CSV table of C-alpha atoms in Angstrom, one decimal:
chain,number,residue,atom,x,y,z
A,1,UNK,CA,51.6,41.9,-15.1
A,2,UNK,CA,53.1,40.2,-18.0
A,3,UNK,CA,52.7,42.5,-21.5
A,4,UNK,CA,52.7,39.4,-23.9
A,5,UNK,CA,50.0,37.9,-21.7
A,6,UNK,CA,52.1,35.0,-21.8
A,7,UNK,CA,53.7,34.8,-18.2
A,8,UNK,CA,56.5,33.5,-19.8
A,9,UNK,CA,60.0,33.7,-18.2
A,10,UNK,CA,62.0,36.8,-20.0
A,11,UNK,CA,58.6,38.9,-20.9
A,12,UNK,CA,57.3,40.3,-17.4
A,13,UNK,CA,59.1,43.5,-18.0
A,14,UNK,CA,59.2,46.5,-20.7
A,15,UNK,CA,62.7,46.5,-21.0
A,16,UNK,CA,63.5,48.0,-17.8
A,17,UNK,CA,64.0,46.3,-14.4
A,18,UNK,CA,63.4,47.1,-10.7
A,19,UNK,CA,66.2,46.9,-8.1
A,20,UNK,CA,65.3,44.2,-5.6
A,21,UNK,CA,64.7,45.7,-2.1
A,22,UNK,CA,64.4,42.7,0.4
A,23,UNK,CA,63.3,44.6,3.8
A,24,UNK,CA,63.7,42.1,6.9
A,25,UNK,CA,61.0,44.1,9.1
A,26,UNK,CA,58.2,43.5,6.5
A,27,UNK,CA,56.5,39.8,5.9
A,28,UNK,CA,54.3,38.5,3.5
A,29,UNK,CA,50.9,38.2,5.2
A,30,UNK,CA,47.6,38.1,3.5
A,31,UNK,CA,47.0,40.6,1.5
A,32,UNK,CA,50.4,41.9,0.5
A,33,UNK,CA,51.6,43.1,-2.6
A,34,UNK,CA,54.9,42.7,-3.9
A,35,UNK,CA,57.0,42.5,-7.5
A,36,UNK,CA,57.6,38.8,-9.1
A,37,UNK,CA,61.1,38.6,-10.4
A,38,UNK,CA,62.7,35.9,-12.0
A,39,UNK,CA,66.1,33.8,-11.3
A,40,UNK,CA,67.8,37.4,-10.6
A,41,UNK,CA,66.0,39.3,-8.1
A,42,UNK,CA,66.7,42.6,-9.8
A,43,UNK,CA,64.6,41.4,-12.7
A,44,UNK,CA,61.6,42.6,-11.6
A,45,UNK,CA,59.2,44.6,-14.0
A,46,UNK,CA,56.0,44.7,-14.3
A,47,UNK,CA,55.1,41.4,-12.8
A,48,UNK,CA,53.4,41.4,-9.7
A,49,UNK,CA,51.3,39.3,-7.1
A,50,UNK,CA,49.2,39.2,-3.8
A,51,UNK,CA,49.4,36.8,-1.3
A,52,UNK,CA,46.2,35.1,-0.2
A,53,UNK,CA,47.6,34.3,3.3
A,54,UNK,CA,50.9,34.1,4.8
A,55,UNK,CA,53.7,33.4,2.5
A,56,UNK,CA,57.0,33.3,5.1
A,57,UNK,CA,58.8,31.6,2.0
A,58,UNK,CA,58.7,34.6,0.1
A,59,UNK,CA,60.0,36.8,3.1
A,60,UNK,CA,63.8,38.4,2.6
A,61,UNK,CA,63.3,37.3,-1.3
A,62,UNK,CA,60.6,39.5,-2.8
A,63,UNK,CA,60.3,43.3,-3.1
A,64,UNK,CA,56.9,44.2,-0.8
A,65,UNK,CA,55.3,47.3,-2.1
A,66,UNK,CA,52.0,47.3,-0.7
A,67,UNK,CA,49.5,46.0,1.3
A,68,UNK,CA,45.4,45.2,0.0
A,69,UNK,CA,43.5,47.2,2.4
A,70,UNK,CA,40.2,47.0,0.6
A,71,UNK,CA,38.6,44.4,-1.8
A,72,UNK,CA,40.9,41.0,-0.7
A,73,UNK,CA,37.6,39.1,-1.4
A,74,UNK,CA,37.3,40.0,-5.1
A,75,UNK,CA,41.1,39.1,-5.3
A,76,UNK,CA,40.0,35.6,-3.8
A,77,UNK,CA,36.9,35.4,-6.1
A,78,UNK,CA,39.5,35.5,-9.1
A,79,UNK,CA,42.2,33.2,-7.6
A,80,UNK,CA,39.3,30.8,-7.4
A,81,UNK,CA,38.0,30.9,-11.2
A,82,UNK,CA,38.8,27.8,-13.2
A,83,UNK,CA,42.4,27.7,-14.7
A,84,UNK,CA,43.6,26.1,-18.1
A,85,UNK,CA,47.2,24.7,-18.4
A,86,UNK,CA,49.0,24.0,-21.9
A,87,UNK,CA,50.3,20.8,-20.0
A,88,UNK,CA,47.1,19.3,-18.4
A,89,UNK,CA,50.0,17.0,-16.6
A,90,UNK,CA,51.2,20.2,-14.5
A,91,UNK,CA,49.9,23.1,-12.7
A,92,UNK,CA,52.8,25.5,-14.7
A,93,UNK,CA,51.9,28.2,-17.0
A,94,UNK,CA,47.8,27.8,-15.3
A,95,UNK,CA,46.4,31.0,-17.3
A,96,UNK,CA,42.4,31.8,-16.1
A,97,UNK,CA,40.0,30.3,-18.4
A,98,UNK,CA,38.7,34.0,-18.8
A,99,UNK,CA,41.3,36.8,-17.9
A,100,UNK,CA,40.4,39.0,-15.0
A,101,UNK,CA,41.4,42.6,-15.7
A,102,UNK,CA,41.8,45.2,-13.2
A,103,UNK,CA,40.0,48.3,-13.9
A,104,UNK,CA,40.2,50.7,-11.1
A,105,UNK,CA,43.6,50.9,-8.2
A,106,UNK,CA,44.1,53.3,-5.4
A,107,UNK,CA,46.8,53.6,-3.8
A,108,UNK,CA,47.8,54.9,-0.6
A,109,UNK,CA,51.1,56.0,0.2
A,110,UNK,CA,51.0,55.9,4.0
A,111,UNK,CA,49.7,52.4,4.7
A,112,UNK,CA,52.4,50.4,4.6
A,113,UNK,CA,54.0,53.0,7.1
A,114,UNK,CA,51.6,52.0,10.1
């Protein structure tokens, strides 16, 4: 998600944005996929994330724009591998002691649809 490989606030994006679209008939169960933003909700970019389970605290405030149909296990496998932090005193800015990279994606239009 992030280009700089920071995750810094101001760098998930490649100088555009993605309008917000909150949809109230859509949740955030395990498995979905939606776009991070920051403090404005149309600052989305390139930023995204999966839920691992249900995430009703996200619902109404994130843009949903998919669902994992296939694979959730290897998405749990990485959330599990060991983190690092700059500030061993707090879990912000955890980066994976060894990036994961995601090498393959298909996407179906139709799912999220059923």
């Amino acid at each position: 998600g992030c280009p700089t490989g920071t995750g810094d606030d101001g760098y998930g994006h490649l100088g555009y944005f993605v309008r917000a679209e909150f949809q109230t008939d859509l949740k955030h169960q395990e498995g979905t996929v939606g776009f991070w933003h920051e403090e404005d909700p149309d600052s989305a970019g390139t930023r995204f994330y999966i839920t691992l389970g249900p995430a009703p605290a996200l619902d109404g405030k994130f843009t949903i724009i998919g669902q994992v149909t296939q694979g959730l296990d290897i998405v749990k496998r990485i959330a599990a591998q060991p983190v690092q932090s700059a500030d061993p005193t707090t879990a912000e800015n955890e980066k994976p002691v060894k990036p994961a990279t995601i090498k393959k994606v298909a996407i179906f239009p139709d799912v999220m649809e059923k």
